mmCIF file of C-alpha atoms in Angstrom:
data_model
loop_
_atom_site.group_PDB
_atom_site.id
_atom_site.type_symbol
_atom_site.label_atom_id
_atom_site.label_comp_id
_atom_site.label_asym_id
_atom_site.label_seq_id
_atom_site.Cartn_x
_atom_site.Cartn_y
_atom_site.Cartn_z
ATOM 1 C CA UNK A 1 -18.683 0.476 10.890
ATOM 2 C CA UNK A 2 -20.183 3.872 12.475
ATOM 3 C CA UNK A 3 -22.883 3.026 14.759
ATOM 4 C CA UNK A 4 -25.347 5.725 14.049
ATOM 5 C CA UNK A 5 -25.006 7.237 10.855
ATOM 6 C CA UNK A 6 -24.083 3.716 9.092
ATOM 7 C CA UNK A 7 -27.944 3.747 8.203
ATOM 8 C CA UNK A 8 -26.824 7.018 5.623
ATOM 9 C CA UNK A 9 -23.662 6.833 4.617
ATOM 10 C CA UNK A 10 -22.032 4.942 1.771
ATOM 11 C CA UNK A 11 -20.228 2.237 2.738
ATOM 12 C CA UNK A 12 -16.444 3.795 1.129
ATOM 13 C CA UNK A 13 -17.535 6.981 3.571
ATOM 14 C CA UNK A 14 -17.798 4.610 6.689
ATOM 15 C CA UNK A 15 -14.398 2.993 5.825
ATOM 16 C CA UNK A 16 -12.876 6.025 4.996
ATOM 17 C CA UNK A 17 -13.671 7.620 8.821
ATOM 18 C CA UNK A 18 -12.661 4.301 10.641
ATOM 19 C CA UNK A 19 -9.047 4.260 8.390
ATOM 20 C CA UNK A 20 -8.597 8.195 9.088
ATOM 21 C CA UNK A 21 -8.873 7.862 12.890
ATOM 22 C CA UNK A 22 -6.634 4.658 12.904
ATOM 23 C CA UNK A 23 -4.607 6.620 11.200
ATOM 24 C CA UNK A 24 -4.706 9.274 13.955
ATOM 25 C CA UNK A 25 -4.587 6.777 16.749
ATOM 26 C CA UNK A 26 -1.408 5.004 15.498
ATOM 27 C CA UNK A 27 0.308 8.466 15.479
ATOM 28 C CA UNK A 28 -1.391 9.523 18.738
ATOM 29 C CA UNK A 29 -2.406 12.446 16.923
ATOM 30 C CA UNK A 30 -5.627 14.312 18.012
ATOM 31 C CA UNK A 31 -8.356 16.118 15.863
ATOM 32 C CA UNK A 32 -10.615 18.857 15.653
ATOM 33 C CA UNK A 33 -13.641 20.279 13.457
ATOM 34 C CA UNK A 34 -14.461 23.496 12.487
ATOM 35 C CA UNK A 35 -17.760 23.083 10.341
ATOM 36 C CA UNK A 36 -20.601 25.928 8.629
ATOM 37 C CA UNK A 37 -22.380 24.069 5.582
ATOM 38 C CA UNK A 38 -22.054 20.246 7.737
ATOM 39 C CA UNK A 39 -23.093 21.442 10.572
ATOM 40 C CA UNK A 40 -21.190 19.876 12.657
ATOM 41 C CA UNK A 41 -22.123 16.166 10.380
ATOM 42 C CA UNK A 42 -18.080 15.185 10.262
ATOM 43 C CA UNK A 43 -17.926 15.770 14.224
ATOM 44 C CA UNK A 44 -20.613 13.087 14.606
ATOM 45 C CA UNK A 45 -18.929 11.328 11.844
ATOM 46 C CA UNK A 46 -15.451 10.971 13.478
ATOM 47 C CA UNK A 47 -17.094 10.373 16.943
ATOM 48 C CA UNK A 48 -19.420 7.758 16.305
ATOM 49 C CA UNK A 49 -16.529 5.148 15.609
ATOM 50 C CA UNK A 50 -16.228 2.478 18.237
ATOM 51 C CA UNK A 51 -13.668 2.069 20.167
ATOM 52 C CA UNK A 52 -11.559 5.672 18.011
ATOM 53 C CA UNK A 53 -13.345 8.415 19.924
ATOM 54 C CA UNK A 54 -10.336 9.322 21.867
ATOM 55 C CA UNK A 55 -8.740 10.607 18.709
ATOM 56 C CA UNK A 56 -11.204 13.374 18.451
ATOM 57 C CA UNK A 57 -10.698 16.486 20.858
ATOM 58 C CA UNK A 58 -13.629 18.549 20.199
ATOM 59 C CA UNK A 59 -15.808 20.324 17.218
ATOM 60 C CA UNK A 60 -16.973 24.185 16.217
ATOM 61 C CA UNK A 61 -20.055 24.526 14.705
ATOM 62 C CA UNK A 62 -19.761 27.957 13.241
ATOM 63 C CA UNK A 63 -22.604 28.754 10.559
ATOM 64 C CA UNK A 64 -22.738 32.686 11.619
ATOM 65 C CA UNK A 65 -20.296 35.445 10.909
ATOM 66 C CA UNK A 66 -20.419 35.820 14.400
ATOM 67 C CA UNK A 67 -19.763 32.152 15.896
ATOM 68 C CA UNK A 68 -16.643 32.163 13.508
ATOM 69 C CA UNK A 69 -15.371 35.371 14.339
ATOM 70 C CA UNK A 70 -15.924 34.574 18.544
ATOM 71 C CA UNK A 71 -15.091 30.698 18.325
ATOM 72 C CA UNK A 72 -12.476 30.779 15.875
ATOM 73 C CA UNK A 73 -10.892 34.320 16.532
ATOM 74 C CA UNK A 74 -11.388 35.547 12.811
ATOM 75 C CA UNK A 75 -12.205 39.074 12.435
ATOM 76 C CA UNK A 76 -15.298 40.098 10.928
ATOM 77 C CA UNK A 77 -13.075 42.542 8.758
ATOM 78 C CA UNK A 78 -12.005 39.079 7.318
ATOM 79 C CA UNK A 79 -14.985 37.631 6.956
ATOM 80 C CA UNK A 80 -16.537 40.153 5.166
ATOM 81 C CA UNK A 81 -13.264 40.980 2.604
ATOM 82 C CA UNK A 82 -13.247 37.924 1.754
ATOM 83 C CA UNK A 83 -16.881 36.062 2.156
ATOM 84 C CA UNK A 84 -17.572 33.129 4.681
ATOM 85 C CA UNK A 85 -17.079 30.599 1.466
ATOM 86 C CA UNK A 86 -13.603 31.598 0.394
ATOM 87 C CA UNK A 87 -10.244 29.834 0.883
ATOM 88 C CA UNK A 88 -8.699 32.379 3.186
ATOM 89 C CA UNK A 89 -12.111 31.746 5.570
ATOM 90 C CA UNK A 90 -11.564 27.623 5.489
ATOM 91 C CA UNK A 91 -8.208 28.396 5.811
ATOM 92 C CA UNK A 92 -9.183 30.828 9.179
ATOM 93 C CA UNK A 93 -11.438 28.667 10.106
ATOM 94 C CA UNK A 94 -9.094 25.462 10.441
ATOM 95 C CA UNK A 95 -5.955 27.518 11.866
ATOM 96 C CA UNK A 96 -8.421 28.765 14.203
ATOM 97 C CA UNK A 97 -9.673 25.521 15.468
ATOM 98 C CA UNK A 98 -6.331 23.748 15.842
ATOM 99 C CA UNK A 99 -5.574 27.231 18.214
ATOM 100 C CA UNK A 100 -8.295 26.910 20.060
ATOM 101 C CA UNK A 101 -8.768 23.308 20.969
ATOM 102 C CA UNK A 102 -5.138 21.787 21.357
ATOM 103 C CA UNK A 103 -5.542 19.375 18.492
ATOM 104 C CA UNK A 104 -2.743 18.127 16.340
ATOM 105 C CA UNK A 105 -5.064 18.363 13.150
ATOM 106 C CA UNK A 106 -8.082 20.141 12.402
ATOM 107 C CA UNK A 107 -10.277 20.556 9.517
ATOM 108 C CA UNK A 108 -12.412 23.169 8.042
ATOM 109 C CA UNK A 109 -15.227 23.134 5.739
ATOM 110 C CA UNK A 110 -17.831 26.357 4.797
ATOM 111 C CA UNK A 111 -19.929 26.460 1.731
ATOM 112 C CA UNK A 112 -23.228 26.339 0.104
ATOM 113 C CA UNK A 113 -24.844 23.438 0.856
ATOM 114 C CA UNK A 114 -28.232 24.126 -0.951
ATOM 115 C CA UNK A 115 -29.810 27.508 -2.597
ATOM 116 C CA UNK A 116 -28.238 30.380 -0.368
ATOM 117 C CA UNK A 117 -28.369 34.246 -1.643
ATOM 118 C CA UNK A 118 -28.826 35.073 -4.835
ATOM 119 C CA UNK A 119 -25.144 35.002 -6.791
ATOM 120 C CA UNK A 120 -24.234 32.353 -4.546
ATOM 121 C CA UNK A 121 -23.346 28.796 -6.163
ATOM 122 C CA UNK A 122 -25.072 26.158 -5.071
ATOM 123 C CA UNK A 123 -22.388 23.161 -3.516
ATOM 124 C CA UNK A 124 -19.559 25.420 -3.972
ATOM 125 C CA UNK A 125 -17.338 24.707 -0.937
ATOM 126 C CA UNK A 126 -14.294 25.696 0.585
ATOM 127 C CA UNK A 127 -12.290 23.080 2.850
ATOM 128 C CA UNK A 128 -8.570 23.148 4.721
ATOM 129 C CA UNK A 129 -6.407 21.383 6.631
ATOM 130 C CA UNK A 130 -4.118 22.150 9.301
ATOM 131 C CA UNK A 131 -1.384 20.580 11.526
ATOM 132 C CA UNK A 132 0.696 21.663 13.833
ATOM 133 C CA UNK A 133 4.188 22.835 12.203
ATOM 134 C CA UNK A 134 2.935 22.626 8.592
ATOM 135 C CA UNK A 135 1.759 24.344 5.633
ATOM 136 C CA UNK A 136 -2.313 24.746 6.046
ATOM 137 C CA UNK A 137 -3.536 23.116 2.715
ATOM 138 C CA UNK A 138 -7.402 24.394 1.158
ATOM 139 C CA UNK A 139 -9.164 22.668 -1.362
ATOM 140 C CA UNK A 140 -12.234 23.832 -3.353
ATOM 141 C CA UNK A 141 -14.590 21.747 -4.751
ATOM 142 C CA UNK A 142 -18.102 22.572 -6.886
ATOM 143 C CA UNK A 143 -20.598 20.010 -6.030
ATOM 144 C CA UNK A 144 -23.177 21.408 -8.072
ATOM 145 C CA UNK A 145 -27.154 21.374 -7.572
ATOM 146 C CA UNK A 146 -27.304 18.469 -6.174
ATOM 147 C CA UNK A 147 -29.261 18.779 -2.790
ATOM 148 C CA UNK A 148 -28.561 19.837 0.666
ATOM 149 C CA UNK A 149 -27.762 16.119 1.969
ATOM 150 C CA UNK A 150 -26.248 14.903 -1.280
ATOM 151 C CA UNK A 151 -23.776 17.913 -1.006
ATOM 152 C CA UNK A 152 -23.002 17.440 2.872
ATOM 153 C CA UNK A 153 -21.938 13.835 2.090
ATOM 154 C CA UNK A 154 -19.599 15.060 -0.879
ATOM 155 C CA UNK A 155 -18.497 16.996 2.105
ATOM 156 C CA UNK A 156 -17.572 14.575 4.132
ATOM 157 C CA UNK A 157 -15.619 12.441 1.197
ATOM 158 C CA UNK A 158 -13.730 15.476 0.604
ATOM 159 C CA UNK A 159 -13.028 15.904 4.259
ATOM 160 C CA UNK A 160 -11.646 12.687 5.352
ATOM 161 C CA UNK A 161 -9.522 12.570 2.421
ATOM 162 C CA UNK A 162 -7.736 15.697 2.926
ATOM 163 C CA UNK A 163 -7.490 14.287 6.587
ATOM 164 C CA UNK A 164 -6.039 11.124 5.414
ATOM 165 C CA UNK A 165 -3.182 13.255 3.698
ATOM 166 C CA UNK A 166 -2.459 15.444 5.935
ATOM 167 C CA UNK A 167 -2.068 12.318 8.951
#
């Protein structure tokens, strides 16, 4: 069980964090976040396992343009041909991270966690997946209205399950 967020997460969310980074300690793979709608929520997640830690190398919180284009090394040229919440910025955003941090996996979620700009849809959100010497693979998933917390938790299901197939 997580020690600090237990208190918020369903139960098949908890289980579902400790069996990804079991996963990734069996393999003595490493992992890495790149998060803009979580806010850095599937970091704490995937650190707050007892006695796993060591399978996580390290996090990006990138909810600017700017802290994705100078954490993650994606142009702004990109970023704005294509919108933060697309599939070619998740998939950026989690080829970035696994450059940047020497992790064997990294994951990458940006969306619309709650009411943004107008035109943009509330809990649509982009994920992907990379690892080293593989195909990146992107999801997209369209949580709906549902709340800013609510959303961020769909998040996290979403996120530990592409993990989970990608380890």
């Amino acid at each position: 069980m997580t020690e600090t967020l237990s208190p918020v997460l369903p139960d098949q969310v908890d289980r579902a964090a400790r069996a990804v980074l079991e996963r990734a300690c069996d393999r003595d793979l490493t992992l890495a976040t790149a998060e803009s709608c979580t806010g850095g929520l599937l970091a704490s997640l995937l650190t707050d396992v007892e006695g796993a830690s060591h399978a996580f190398e390290r996090g990006f919180v990138v909810y600017t343009d700017a802290a994705k284009s100078e954490l993650l090394g994606i142009p702004l040229e990109q970023i704005e041909r294509h919108g933060a919440v697309s599939a070619e910025i998740a998939r950026a955003m989690a080829e970035g991270a696994l450059a940047g941090s020497g992790a064997d996996v990294a994951i990458a979620v940006t969306g619309f966690a709650g009411p943004g700009a107008p035109g943009d849809e509330p809990g649509l959100v982009h994920f992907a997946c990379a690892r080293q010497g593989r195909a990146t693979l992107s999801r997209e998933e369209h949580f709906g209205d549902i709340g800013r917390g609510p959303v961020r938790i769909e998040c996290m299901r979403v996120a530990l399950d592409m993990l989970s197939q990608v380890l």
